[in-house]
Amino acid sequence: MAGAFLAGLLLVGVVLIRAPEAERPTGGNIANPPAAIPPSSVPSDNGAAGPSPGPRLAIVVDDLGYDPVRDAEWLDFPERITVSVLPHGPSSKSFSASARTHGFGVILHVPMEPEGAVADRTEPFLLRRGMTPEEIADRFARMAADVPHANGASNHMGSAFTSDLAAMAAFAQALKGKGFFFVDSVTSAGTVGSMAMEQAGVPATRRDVFFDDDDRPEEMRRQWAAVIALAKERGEAVLLCHARRETRKALLELLPQLRREGIRPVTVAELLASPARTAGESPPERNR
C-alpha cells in the first residue's frame, strides 16, 4: 500500500495531469430503477459462491488513472468498491493492478462522444457516432489493453453516443467479445444502454444515484440517504461518484451507517449476480 503511494509520488513529479471530469446529469441526481435485467453469469470479484441475503450497495468511483497520488489514496478505502479507470492515463495500468490486489472491482471507464464540446484529455480516443463496428471494436480493444485488470466497462461522458442505438449495439458486441459487463453512467435521459446490452446478451446495470454531482456536504448526505433508502427498498442499488478527495472524505464519514442499516458493500460484478431490478426511467442529462 505504501509502495503504491510512493510510486504515485514519483509519477506525479514527472506528469502533472488534470483528470477528466465526468459528464453529469442536470436536475435530480437519482435515477429511477432501470429496465429489468436477467440474472448475470458474471463471477464475483472475490470468488463468492453466490449472493448473500440482505441489501447490497455497489459504489462506483469514476475518473481514476490520471492523478497518481490521488488514485493511490483510494487504495486505503475500507469497503469493497468498483473503480472505474480511464485508459491511457499515467496511472491507469498500475492503479488498476493494485486495486484488483486489494479486492476491488475494476472496470474500464470508456470515453464516449458527448452532445456538446468538452475540453477533455480523452478526446483523441473517444468512441464516436458514425464509427464502423470495426473501428469501435478496435478502439475499445486498445483501451481495454491499457486497463488489463478490468472485467467490465462504464461510459465516461457519452450523452450522444449512449443515445445512438447503432453505436451502442456495436459497442455491446465489442463488450460481448471481451466478456465484459456494462454499467450505464446515465449521462443522457435518452440512453439506450440497457436495450443494446439486453439485445446483445451483455450483463448490465446502471447508476441509481449520483453522489457528488453537487459536492456540497449537505447535498452529498442527501444523496447518500436516497441510495440507502433505495437499497433497503429494492435490495440493491448503485452509487456513482468521482475520485475526488472531498468525495472520499464524505464517504468515509458515512460508511458506518451501512453496518447499522444492514447493507453490504459489494462490487458491481457481485451485484450483477443478484435478482433482477425493477423497471423505470432515466434522469435528465447535462450535455458535456
XYZ file of N, CA and C in Angstrom, residues 25-174:
450
model
N -25.550 14.589 -15.096
C -26.922 14.967 -15.395
C -27.308 16.247 -14.664
N -28.263 16.971 -15.203
C -28.807 18.128 -14.502
C -30.017 17.692 -13.699
N -30.529 18.603 -12.878
C -31.727 18.289 -12.098
C -31.431 17.245 -11.049
N -32.393 16.348 -10.819
C -32.228 15.330 -9.792
C -31.106 14.376 -10.117
N -30.398 13.932 -9.094
C -29.290 13.011 -9.280
C -29.724 11.572 -9.159
N -30.996 11.338 -8.852
C -31.470 9.984 -8.603
C -32.122 9.430 -9.862
N -31.639 8.300 -10.318
C -32.247 7.632 -11.465
C -33.288 6.656 -10.961
N -34.490 6.695 -11.552
C -35.474 5.675 -11.220
C -34.946 4.321 -11.666
N -35.419 3.224 -11.072
C -34.870 1.916 -11.402
C -34.958 1.626 -12.889
N -33.908 0.999 -13.485
C -33.877 0.726 -14.910
C -34.692 -0.487 -15.293
N -34.730 -0.756 -16.598
C -35.447 -1.926 -17.090
C -34.886 -3.185 -16.459
N -35.767 -4.138 -16.212
C -35.347 -5.377 -15.556
C -34.280 -6.083 -16.367
N -33.255 -6.577 -15.704
C -32.130 -7.240 -16.342
C -32.042 -8.648 -15.797
N -31.888 -9.655 -16.671
C -31.818 -11.030 -16.181
C -30.625 -11.237 -15.274
N -30.683 -12.207 -14.368
C -29.534 -12.501 -13.507
C -28.298 -12.747 -14.352
N -27.152 -12.260 -13.868
C -25.913 -12.323 -14.625
C -25.106 -13.568 -14.307
N -24.291 -13.963 -15.306
C -23.369 -15.076 -15.087
C -21.980 -14.568 -14.738
N -21.827 -13.233 -14.561
C -20.527 -12.676 -14.227
C -20.080 -13.187 -12.867
N -18.856 -13.714 -12.763
C -18.381 -14.204 -11.473
C -18.122 -13.067 -10.503
N -18.278 -13.330 -9.213
C -17.997 -12.290 -8.232
C -16.506 -12.060 -8.161
N -16.100 -10.826 -7.802
C -14.689 -10.477 -7.786
C -13.919 -11.184 -6.684
N -14.603 -11.628 -5.641
C -13.894 -12.302 -4.555
C -14.119 -13.806 -4.568
N -14.711 -14.309 -5.663
C -14.902 -15.742 -5.771
C -16.002 -16.283 -4.896
N -16.913 -15.423 -4.405
C -18.003 -15.874 -3.544
C -18.902 -16.833 -4.308
N -19.480 -17.788 -3.603
C -20.293 -18.813 -4.242
C -21.597 -18.251 -4.785
N -22.122 -17.179 -4.240
C -23.384 -16.621 -4.704
C -23.783 -15.452 -3.842
N -24.883 -14.777 -4.198
C -25.317 -13.601 -3.450
C -25.727 -13.925 -2.025
N -25.351 -13.062 -1.102
C -25.735 -13.229 0.293
C -27.025 -12.473 0.548
N -27.798 -12.870 1.557
C -29.052 -12.175 1.850
C -28.799 -10.769 2.357
N -29.816 -9.931 2.236
C -29.713 -8.564 2.730
C -29.415 -7.586 1.614
N -29.714 -6.303 1.834
C -29.482 -5.271 0.822
C -28.003 -5.146 0.466
N -27.758 -4.762 -0.788
C -26.401 -4.576 -1.278
C -26.255 -3.198 -1.896
N -25.069 -2.626 -1.766
C -24.766 -1.336 -2.373
C -23.446 -1.438 -3.126
N -23.483 -1.091 -4.422
C -22.260 -1.019 -5.218
C -21.865 0.444 -5.373
N -20.675 0.790 -4.891
C -20.140 2.143 -5.019
C -19.145 2.128 -6.174
N -19.420 2.942 -7.201
C -18.557 3.028 -8.375
C -17.836 4.370 -8.342
N -16.510 4.324 -8.353
C -15.687 5.536 -8.278
C -15.107 5.812 -9.662
N -15.521 6.915 -10.276
C -15.136 7.253 -11.645
C -13.855 8.076 -11.740
N -13.292 8.083 -12.955
C -12.253 9.024 -13.379
C -10.885 8.771 -12.761
N -10.592 7.538 -12.410
C -9.263 7.202 -11.907
C -8.305 6.958 -13.073
N -7.009 7.065 -12.780
C -5.997 6.796 -13.785
C -5.193 7.995 -14.241
N -5.605 9.215 -13.839
C -4.933 10.418 -14.319
C -4.273 11.250 -13.220
N -4.391 10.829 -11.980
C -3.768 11.547 -10.857
C -3.163 10.497 -9.931
N -1.892 10.132 -10.135
C -1.299 9.016 -9.391
C -1.393 9.126 -7.875
N -1.168 10.312 -7.324
C -1.206 10.466 -5.866
C -2.627 10.302 -5.346
N -3.562 10.983 -5.958
C -4.958 10.864 -5.534
C -5.472 9.444 -5.732
N -5.118 8.843 -6.843
C -5.557 7.467 -7.100
C -5.090 6.535 -5.985
N -3.817 6.652 -5.591
C -3.255 5.765 -4.566
C -3.986 5.894 -3.240
N -4.532 7.074 -2.952
C -5.258 7.268 -1.694
C -6.498 6.384 -1.614
N -7.114 6.083 -2.759
C -8.326 5.258 -2.757
C -8.030 3.801 -2.415
N -6.771 3.389 -2.492
C -6.431 2.007 -2.159
C -6.618 1.712 -0.679
N -6.706 2.759 0.139
C -6.944 2.580 1.582
C -8.428 2.503 1.920
N -9.300 2.579 0.922
C -10.737 2.585 1.213
C -11.116 1.284 1.916
N -11.833 1.377 3.051
C -12.036 0.194 3.896
C -13.141 -0.763 3.457
N -13.928 -0.407 2.452
C -15.006 -1.286 1.994
C -14.807 -1.615 0.514
N -15.543 -2.627 0.060
C -15.445 -3.046 -1.335
C -16.091 -1.990 -2.241
N -15.348 -1.584 -3.259
C -15.834 -0.616 -4.230
C -15.471 -1.123 -5.625
N -16.020 -0.459 -6.628
C -15.624 -0.715 -8.008
C -14.973 0.548 -8.538
N -13.727 0.452 -8.977
C -13.023 1.608 -9.506
C -13.155 1.614 -11.019
N -13.537 2.764 -11.565
C -13.754 2.931 -12.996
C -12.584 3.733 -13.547
N -11.713 3.045 -14.285
C -10.400 3.595 -14.641
C -10.370 4.051 -16.100
N -10.015 5.318 -16.294
C -9.850 5.853 -17.643
C -8.594 5.255 -18.289
N -8.648 4.967 -19.588
C -7.468 4.405 -20.253
C -6.441 5.470 -20.617
N -5.217 5.023 -20.828
C -4.127 5.848 -21.348
C -3.726 6.986 -20.411
N -3.979 6.824 -19.118
C -3.517 7.794 -18.132
C -2.195 7.349 -17.524
N -1.515 8.226 -16.799
C -0.208 7.882 -16.228
C -0.259 6.780 -15.185
N -1.419 6.591 -14.531
C -1.512 5.542 -13.516
C -2.590 4.516 -13.826
N -3.135 4.537 -15.054
C -4.237 3.631 -15.385
C -3.866 2.171 -15.152
N -2.748 1.751 -15.681
C -2.364 0.346 -15.625
C -1.933 -0.054 -14.218
N -1.072 0.736 -13.600
C -0.545 0.369 -12.276
C -1.633 0.438 -11.207
N -2.497 1.460 -11.290
C -3.547 1.576 -10.280
C -4.548 0.433 -10.386
N -4.944 0.079 -11.603
C -5.921 -0.996 -11.751
C -5.369 -2.308 -11.216
N -4.076 -2.546 -11.390
C -3.463 -3.762 -10.850
C -3.499 -3.748 -9.326
N -3.162 -2.613 -8.731
C -3.178 -2.502 -7.267
C -4.593 -2.626 -6.723
N -5.561 -2.018 -7.416
C -6.960 -2.088 -6.976
C -7.456 -3.523 -6.972
N -7.111 -4.291 -7.984
C -7.526 -5.692 -8.051
C -6.890 -6.477 -6.908
N -5.628 -6.195 -6.602
C -4.951 -6.862 -5.489
C -5.646 -6.578 -4.168
N -6.210 -5.383 -4.031
C -6.914 -5.006 -2.809
C -8.342 -5.553 -2.744
N -8.752 -6.293 -3.756
C -10.076 -6.888 -3.738
C -11.172 -6.003 -4.289
N -10.805 -4.886 -4.920
C -11.801 -4.000 -5.509
C -12.204 -4.510 -6.890
N -13.422 -4.151 -7.319
C -13.794 -4.377 -8.698
C -13.087 -3.355 -9.570
N -12.734 -3.745 -10.785
C -12.064 -2.842 -11.727
C -12.813 -2.873 -13.048
N -13.248 -1.693 -13.511
C -13.887 -1.592 -14.815
C -13.220 -0.484 -15.622
N -13.364 -0.572 -16.931
C -12.797 0.407 -17.847
C -13.796 1.546 -18.045
N -13.355 2.773 -17.820
C -14.212 3.957 -17.976
C -14.028 4.463 -19.404
N -14.912 4.059 -20.295
C -14.729 4.257 -21.730
C -15.181 5.653 -22.157
N -14.280 6.494 -22.667
C -14.681 7.824 -23.134
C -15.577 7.715 -24.365
N -16.710 8.423 -24.317
C -17.679 8.400 -25.403
C -18.109 9.811 -25.763
N -18.552 9.958 -26.992
C -18.911 11.268 -27.531
C -20.065 11.911 -26.770
N -19.875 13.151 -26.284
C -20.978 13.898 -25.657
C -21.727 14.717 -26.689
N -22.835 15.312 -26.280
C -23.610 16.154 -27.176
C -22.881 17.463 -27.506
N -22.251 18.060 -26.515
C -21.571 19.332 -26.722
C -20.064 19.171 -26.692
N -19.372 20.265 -27.021
C -17.913 20.248 -26.997
C -17.424 20.218 -25.554
N -16.426 19.367 -25.293
C -15.865 19.246 -23.951
C -14.346 19.253 -24.044
N -13.697 20.080 -23.245
C -12.235 20.080 -23.174
C -11.816 18.930 -22.264
N -11.330 17.866 -22.847
C -11.071 16.645 -22.089
C -9.877 15.930 -22.709
N -8.973 15.436 -21.872
C -7.775 14.773 -22.375
C -8.084 13.439 -23.052
N -9.306 12.945 -22.896
C -9.664 11.683 -23.542
C -10.182 11.888 -24.964
N -10.269 13.130 -25.413
C -10.857 13.426 -26.722
C -10.217 12.640 -27.874
N -8.894 12.420 -27.889
C -8.295 11.700 -29.022
C -8.765 10.258 -29.184
N -9.287 9.642 -28.130
C -9.702 8.247 -28.267
C -11.158 8.011 -27.876
N -11.995 9.042 -28.007
C -13.434 8.879 -27.776
C -14.038 7.882 -28.754
N -15.024 7.137 -28.304
C -15.891 6.402 -29.220
C -16.927 7.385 -29.738
N -17.123 7.409 -31.046
C -17.993 8.409 -31.655
C -19.083 7.760 -32.509
N -20.213 8.446 -32.596
C -21.261 8.033 -33.527
C -20.707 8.070 -34.954
N -21.171 7.148 -35.780
C -20.722 7.129 -37.161
C -19.506 6.255 -37.393
N -18.822 5.848 -36.326
C -17.733 4.890 -36.479
C -18.302 3.544 -36.924
N -17.527 2.810 -37.692
C -17.944 1.463 -38.071
C -17.804 0.538 -36.864
N -18.521 -0.580 -36.852
C -18.345 -1.540 -35.759
C -16.889 -1.974 -35.593
N -16.167 -2.065 -36.707
C -14.754 -2.460 -36.633
C -13.918 -1.376 -35.961
N -14.207 -0.118 -36.265
C -13.477 0.983 -35.638
C -13.759 1.033 -34.140
N -15.013 0.839 -33.760
C -15.378 0.837 -32.342
C -14.691 -0.313 -31.620
N -14.717 -1.503 -32.220
C -14.090 -2.669 -31.601
C -12.589 -2.474 -31.449
N -11.950 -1.894 -32.467
C -10.501 -1.694 -32.413
C -10.116 -0.675 -31.353
N -10.840 0.439 -31.314
C -10.525 1.480 -30.326
C -10.787 0.973 -28.913
N -11.895 0.224 -28.741
C -12.195 -0.351 -27.434
C -11.112 -1.341 -27.014
N -10.645 -2.173 -27.937
C -9.614 -3.164 -27.614
C -8.330 -2.489 -27.147
N -7.983 -1.370 -27.754
C -6.783 -0.637 -27.344
C -6.936 -0.091 -25.922
N -8.128 0.420 -25.604
C -8.375 0.926 -24.253
C -8.330 -0.212 -23.243
N -8.978 -1.325 -23.580
C -9.018 -2.459 -22.657
C -7.625 -3.001 -22.392
N -6.764 -2.970 -23.384
C -5.392 -3.451 -23.202
C -4.620 -2.570 -22.222
N -5.036 -1.308 -22.096
C -4.351 -0.389 -21.179
C -4.836 -0.538 -19.743
N -5.992 -1.193 -19.553
C -6.517 -1.471 -18.208
C -6.815 -2.976 -18.155
N -5.759 -3.801 -18.177
C -5.949 -5.246 -18.370
C -6.629 -5.972 -17.222
N -6.772 -5.332 -16.068
C -7.418 -5.991 -14.932
C -8.930 -5.765 -14.888
N -9.457 -5.026 -15.873
C -10.899 -4.751 -15.908
C -11.674 -5.964 -16.414
N -12.880 -6.142 -15.872
C -13.785 -7.170 -16.391
C -15.157 -6.593 -16.735
N -15.226 -5.257 -16.800
C -16.452 -4.569 -17.156
C -16.117 -3.177 -17.661
N -17.134 -2.431 -18.053
C -16.927 -1.085 -18.590
C -18.085 -0.182 -18.202
N -17.799 1.118 -18.173
C -18.832 2.137 -17.986
C -18.537 3.257 -18.968
N -19.479 4.185 -19.140
C -19.253 5.289 -20.065
C -18.789 6.538 -19.348
N -17.731 7.139 -19.897
C -17.252 8.456 -19.487
C -17.841 9.453 -20.468
N -18.634 10.409 -19.985
C -19.419 11.306 -20.841
C -20.392 10.441 -21.657
N -20.563 10.716 -22.969
C -21.344 9.812 -23.809
C -22.799 10.144 -23.996
N -23.244 11.370 -23.703
C -24.670 11.672 -23.869
C -25.122 11.475 -25.306
N -24.215 11.714 -26.279
C -24.558 11.491 -27.685
C -24.426 10.012 -28.041
N -23.322 9.402 -27.673
C -23.049 8.021 -28.075
C -24.032 7.042 -27.453
N -24.313 7.190 -26.160
C -25.195 6.216 -25.499
C -26.650 6.354 -25.922
N -26.990 7.447 -26.633
C -28.357 7.633 -27.132
C -28.520 7.139 -28.563
N -27.437 6.643 -29.150
C -27.435 6.171 -30.528
C -27.445 4.645 -30.529
N -28.558 4.046 -30.962
C -28.701 2.598 -30.854
C -27.686 1.847 -31.711
N -27.388 2.343 -32.907
C -26.421 1.657 -33.763
C -25.035 1.664 -33.124
N -24.651 2.809 -32.570
C -23.337 2.907 -31.922
C -23.267 2.006 -30.699
N -24.320 2.019 -29.887
C -24.315 1.201 -28.676
C -24.412 -0.287 -28.990
N -25.079 -0.630 -30.092
C -25.150 -2.040 -30.489
C -23.763 -2.548 -30.870
N -23.002 -1.719 -31.592
C -21.637 -2.104 -31.958
C -20.753 -2.202 -30.716
N -20.932 -1.262 -29.801
C -20.162 -1.293 -28.557
C -20.506 -2.530 -27.738
N -21.798 -2.877 -27.686
C -22.227 -4.057 -26.946
C -21.568 -5.323 -27.492
N -21.419 -5.411 -28.813
C -20.760 -6.572 -29.408
C -19.283 -6.621 -29.024
N -18.660 -5.440 -28.939
C -17.260 -5.392 -28.507
C -17.127 -5.867 -27.061
